[in-house]
CSV table of C-alpha atoms in Angstrom, one decimal:
chain,number,residue,atom,x,y,z
A,1174,ALA,CA,15.6,114.7,103.8
A,1175,GLN,CA,18.3,115.1,106.3
A,1176,LYS,CA,17.8,114.0,109.8
A,1177,VAL,CA,19.6,113.8,113.1
A,1178,THR,CA,18.7,111.5,115.9
A,1179,GLN,CA,20.2,111.5,119.3
A,1180,ALA,CA,18.1,108.6,120.9
A,1181,GLN,CA,19.7,109.4,124.6
A,1182,THR,CA,17.8,112.3,126.0
A,1183,GLU,CA,19.6,112.2,129.3
A,1184,ILE,CA,22.6,110.4,130.7
A,1185,SER,CA,23.7,110.6,134.1
A,1186,VAL,CA,27.3,109.2,135.2
A,1187,VAL,CA,29.6,109.3,138.1
A,1188,GLU,CA,32.8,111.4,137.6
A,1189,LYS,CA,35.8,109.4,136.1
A,1190,GLU,CA,33.2,107.0,134.2
A,1191,ASP,CA,33.5,106.9,130.2
A,1192,VAL,CA,30.5,107.8,128.5
A,1193,THR,CA,29.2,107.7,124.9
A,1194,LEU,CA,26.9,109.9,123.1
A,1195,ASP,CA,25.2,108.3,120.3
A,1196,CYS,CA,24.3,110.3,117.0
A,1197,VAL,CA,22.6,108.8,113.9
A,1198,TYR,CA,22.3,110.7,110.6
A,1199,GLU,CA,20.2,110.2,107.5
A,1200,THR,CA,21.1,112.0,104.3
A,1201,ARG,CA,21.2,111.4,100.6
A,1202,ASP,CA,24.1,113.4,100.1
A,1203,THR,CA,27.4,111.9,99.3
A,1204,THR,CA,29.1,114.9,100.7
A,1205,TYR,CA,28.2,115.9,104.0
A,1206,TYR,CA,29.6,117.3,107.2
A,1207,LEU,CA,29.0,116.2,110.7
A,1208,PHE,CA,29.1,118.5,114.0
A,1209,TRP,CA,29.2,118.1,117.5
A,1210,TYR,CA,28.5,121.1,119.9
A,1211,LYS,CA,28.4,121.5,123.6
A,1212,GLN,CA,25.9,123.6,125.4
A,1213,PRO,CA,27.1,124.3,129.1
A,1214,PRO,CA,24.3,125.9,131.5
A,1215,SER,CA,25.5,129.3,130.5
A,1216,GLY,CA,23.7,128.8,127.1
A,1217,GLU,CA,26.1,129.2,124.3
A,1218,LEU,CA,27.0,126.6,122.0
A,1219,VAL,CA,30.6,125.5,121.9
A,1220,PHE,CA,32.0,124.1,118.6
A,1221,LEU,CA,33.9,120.9,119.5
A,1222,ILE,CA,34.5,119.0,116.0
A,1223,ARG,CA,33.6,119.0,112.3
A,1224,ARG,CA,34.0,115.8,110.4
A,1225,ASN,CA,33.4,115.3,106.4
A,1226,SER,CA,32.1,112.3,105.0
A,1227,PHE,CA,35.2,111.3,103.2
A,1228,ASP,CA,37.3,111.1,106.4
A,1229,GLU,CA,36.2,108.1,108.6
A,1230,GLN,CA,39.4,108.4,110.6
A,1231,ASN,CA,38.6,108.5,114.3
A,1232,GLU,CA,39.7,111.6,116.1
A,1233,ILE,CA,40.9,112.1,119.7
A,1234,SER,CA,41.3,115.3,121.4
A,1235,GLY,CA,42.2,114.8,125.1
A,1236,ARG,CA,39.5,113.0,127.0
A,1237,TYR,CA,37.1,113.6,123.9
A,1238,SER,CA,37.0,111.0,120.9
A,1239,TRP,CA,34.8,110.6,118.0
A,1240,ASN,CA,33.9,107.3,116.2
A,1241,PHE,CA,32.5,108.0,112.6
A,1242,GLN,CA,31.1,105.1,110.7
A,1243,LYS,CA,29.4,105.6,107.4
A,1244,SER,CA,28.3,101.9,107.4
A,1245,THR,CA,26.0,102.6,110.3
A,1246,SER,CA,25.6,106.4,109.6
A,1247,SER,CA,26.7,107.1,113.1
A,1248,PHE,CA,29.1,109.7,114.5
A,1249,ASN,CA,29.6,108.9,118.1
A,1250,PHE,CA,31.1,110.8,120.8
A,1251,THR,CA,32.8,109.6,123.8
A,1252,ILE,CA,34.1,111.2,127.0
A,1253,THR,CA,36.8,109.4,128.9
A,1254,ALA,CA,37.1,109.9,132.7
A,1255,SER,CA,34.4,112.1,132.6
A,1256,GLN,CA,34.3,115.2,134.8
A,1257,VAL,CA,31.8,117.4,136.6
A,1258,VAL,CA,32.7,120.3,134.0
A,1259,ASP,CA,31.5,118.0,131.1
A,1260,SER,CA,27.8,118.4,132.5
A,1261,ALA,CA,26.0,120.1,129.5
A,1262,VAL,CA,23.6,119.3,126.5
A,1263,TYR,CA,25.6,117.9,123.5
A,1264,PHE,CA,24.3,118.4,120.2
A,1265,CYS,CA,25.0,116.5,117.0
A,1266,ALA,CA,24.4,118.1,113.5
A,1267,LEU,CA,24.5,117.6,109.9
A,1268,SER,CA,25.2,119.9,107.0
A,1269,ASP,CA,25.8,119.7,103.2
A,1270,SER,CA,28.4,122.3,103.8
A,1271,PRO,CA,31.6,122.5,105.7
A,1272,HIS,CA,30.8,126.2,106.5
A,1273,TRP,CA,28.1,128.0,108.3
A,1274,GLY,CA,25.7,129.8,105.6
A,1275,GLY,CA,22.1,130.3,106.0
A,1276,SER,CA,21.5,128.9,102.6
A,1277,GLU,CA,23.0,125.6,103.7
A,1278,LYS,CA,20.9,123.2,105.7
A,1279,LEU,CA,22.3,122.6,109.2
A,1280,VAL,CA,20.1,120.0,110.9
A,1281,PHE,CA,20.4,119.5,114.6
A,1282,GLY,CA,19.6,116.5,116.7
A,1283,LYS,CA,17.5,117.2,119.7
A,1284,GLY,CA,20.4,117.0,122.0
A,1285,THR,CA,21.5,114.8,125.0
A,1286,LYS,CA,21.8,116.2,128.5
A,1287,LEU,CA,24.9,114.8,130.1
A,1288,THR,CA,25.1,115.0,134.0
A,1289,VAL,CA,28.4,114.1,135.6
A,1290,ASN,CA,28.1,113.6,139.4
A,1291,PRO,CA,31.0,113.8,141.8
H,632,ASP,CA,37.8,140.6,123.6
H,633,GLY,CA,36.0,139.5,120.4
H,634,GLY,CA,32.8,137.8,120.8
H,635,ILE,CA,28.9,137.9,120.5
H,636,THR,CA,27.0,139.8,123.0
H,637,GLN,CA,23.2,139.1,123.5
H,638,SER,CA,21.2,141.2,125.7
H,639,PRO,CA,19.2,141.0,127.7
H,640,LYS,CA,19.8,137.3,129.2
H,641,TYR,CA,16.2,137.1,130.6
H,642,LEU,CA,13.2,138.9,129.2
H,643,PHE,CA,9.6,139.1,130.1
H,644,ARG,CA,6.9,140.7,128.0
H,645,LYS,CA,3.1,140.6,128.2
H,646,GLU,CA,1.2,138.8,125.3
H,647,GLY,CA,0.5,141.0,122.3
H,648,GLN,CA,3.6,143.0,122.7
H,649,ASN,CA,6.4,143.2,120.6
H,650,VAL,CA,9.9,142.8,121.8
H,651,THR,CA,13.4,143.1,120.2
H,652,LEU,CA,16.4,141.0,121.2
H,653,SER,CA,20.0,142.4,120.7
H,654,CYS,CA,22.8,140.7,119.0
H,655,GLU,CA,26.1,142.5,118.7
H,656,GLN,CA,29.4,140.9,117.3
H,657,ASN,CA,32.7,142.5,117.1
H,658,LEU,CA,34.3,139.5,115.3
H,659,ASN,CA,34.1,141.3,111.9
H,660,HIS,CA,31.8,138.3,110.7
H,661,ASP,CA,29.9,138.9,107.7
H,662,ALA,CA,27.1,136.3,108.5
H,663,MET,CA,24.8,136.4,111.4
H,664,TYR,CA,21.9,134.0,112.3
H,665,TRP,CA,19.1,133.8,114.8
H,666,TYR,CA,18.0,130.4,116.2
H,667,ARG,CA,15.3,129.2,118.4
H,668,GLN,CA,15.6,126.5,120.9
H,669,ASP,CA,12.7,125.0,122.6
H,670,PRO,CA,13.1,122.5,125.7
H,671,GLY,CA,14.2,119.2,124.6
H,672,GLN,CA,14.8,120.4,121.0
H,673,GLY,CA,17.5,121.1,118.7
H,674,LEU,CA,18.1,124.4,117.2
H,675,ARG,CA,15.8,125.9,114.4
H,676,LEU,CA,16.8,128.7,112.1
H,677,ILE,CA,14.9,131.9,112.2
H,678,TYR,CA,16.5,134.2,110.0
H,679,TYR,CA,19.8,134.7,108.6
H,680,SER,CA,22.0,137.6,107.0
H,681,GLN,CA,25.1,136.9,105.0
H,682,ILE,CA,25.8,140.8,104.4
H,683,VAL,CA,24.6,144.2,105.6
H,684,ASN,CA,21.1,145.2,104.4
H,685,ASP,CA,20.4,141.7,103.2
H,686,PHE,CA,18.7,138.9,105.2
H,687,GLN,CA,16.8,135.6,104.4
H,688,LYS,CA,14.1,133.6,106.1
H,689,GLY,CA,14.9,130.6,107.8
H,690,ASP,CA,12.6,127.4,108.6
H,691,ILE,CA,10.5,129.3,111.2
H,692,ALA,CA,10.5,133.0,110.3
H,693,GLU,CA,6.5,133.5,110.8
H,694,GLY,CA,6.0,136.0,113.5
H,695,TYR,CA,9.7,137.5,113.4
H,696,SER,CA,11.4,140.3,111.9
H,697,VAL,CA,15.0,141.3,111.6
H,698,SER,CA,17.2,144.2,110.3
H,699,ARG,CA,20.9,144.3,109.2
H,700,GLU,CA,21.8,148.0,109.2
H,701,LYS,CA,25.3,147.5,110.5
H,702,LYS,CA,27.8,144.4,110.1
H,703,GLU,CA,28.2,144.2,113.9
H,704,SER,CA,24.2,144.1,114.8
H,705,PHE,CA,21.5,141.9,114.0
H,706,PRO,CA,18.5,142.7,116.2
H,707,LEU,CA,15.7,140.3,116.3
H,708,THR,CA,11.8,141.5,117.0
H,709,VAL,CA,9.5,138.8,118.1
H,710,THR,CA,6.1,140.2,117.2
H,711,SER,CA,2.6,139.8,118.5
H,712,ALA,CA,1.9,137.5,115.5
H,713,GLN,CA,4.4,134.9,116.9
H,714,LYS,CA,1.9,132.3,118.3
H,715,ASN,CA,4.4,130.6,120.8
H,716,PRO,CA,7.2,133.1,121.7
H,717,THR,CA,8.4,131.8,125.0
H,718,ALA,CA,11.9,130.1,124.1
H,719,PHE,CA,15.6,130.5,124.4
H,720,TYR,CA,17.1,132.5,121.6
H,721,LEU,CA,20.4,132.1,120.3
H,722,CYS,CA,22.4,134.4,117.9
H,723,ALA,CA,25.6,133.4,115.9
H,724,SER,CA,27.9,134.6,113.5
H,725,SER,CA,30.3,133.2,111.0
H,726,ILE,CA,32.8,134.5,108.4
H,727,GLU,CA,31.7,134.7,104.9
H,728,GLU,CA,30.7,131.6,103.0
H,729,GLY,CA,33.5,130.0,101.1
H,730,ARG,CA,35.6,129.3,104.1
H,731,ASN,CA,35.8,126.3,106.3
H,732,THR,CA,34.7,127.6,109.6
H,733,GLU,CA,32.1,127.2,112.2
H,734,ALA,CA,29.9,129.9,113.9
H,735,PHE,CA,30.3,131.2,117.2
H,736,PHE,CA,27.5,131.8,119.4
H,737,GLY,CA,26.2,134.2,122.0
H,738,GLN,CA,25.0,133.3,125.6
H,739,GLY,CA,21.1,133.4,124.7
H,740,THR,CA,18.3,135.3,125.6
H,741,ARG,CA,15.5,133.5,127.3
H,742,LEU,CA,12.0,135.1,126.6
H,743,THR,CA,9.1,134.5,128.5
H,744,VAL,CA,5.8,135.9,127.5
H,745,VAL,CA,3.0,136.1,130.2
């Protein structure tokens, strides 16, 4: 069965600190897809990244970076020089499909609440 | 602007009453979804629809019903059979299967049953 574990329930940092959100997954599929979503206080989920199991290259997007390591089944998310606007709940998710479709299973972690204090 | 609109943002109902949550999208997406989110939990799929006049149960469909009479609309009814309806409900939509894409979410409806 697929499972996503986000062990950090809540993290609090001071602005400009770097912070890493952990995500560990379990799957028997050889092809799978990992996602990160941001849920700001307004409630909607904002897509951040999708990574397939064949691409272990780390990705950087501005202050965001992702470290995918199949050897440890982890897909960690780092925010560099955090800002107050980064305060949100962040979800990691796992799917056997690159696209959304109800027939495919999309499994979410329980989320990590990040608070960035000024 | 294109997007997904959920209404109302907050909803209060008495126990035993059915209540319908609205979800409308003008993105021309074929697929739509309803998720439930409880405090400290991830999202759980209630129902999904990949095409008009067709929908499928998700992981926690009991006590809920949906309809998909129009491409733009996917209302969710929380019935009195739902044992613990107080939660945050998120609607999402995506392009039809077969494309490499992600879902877009509405801002959610927080339902409180008293």
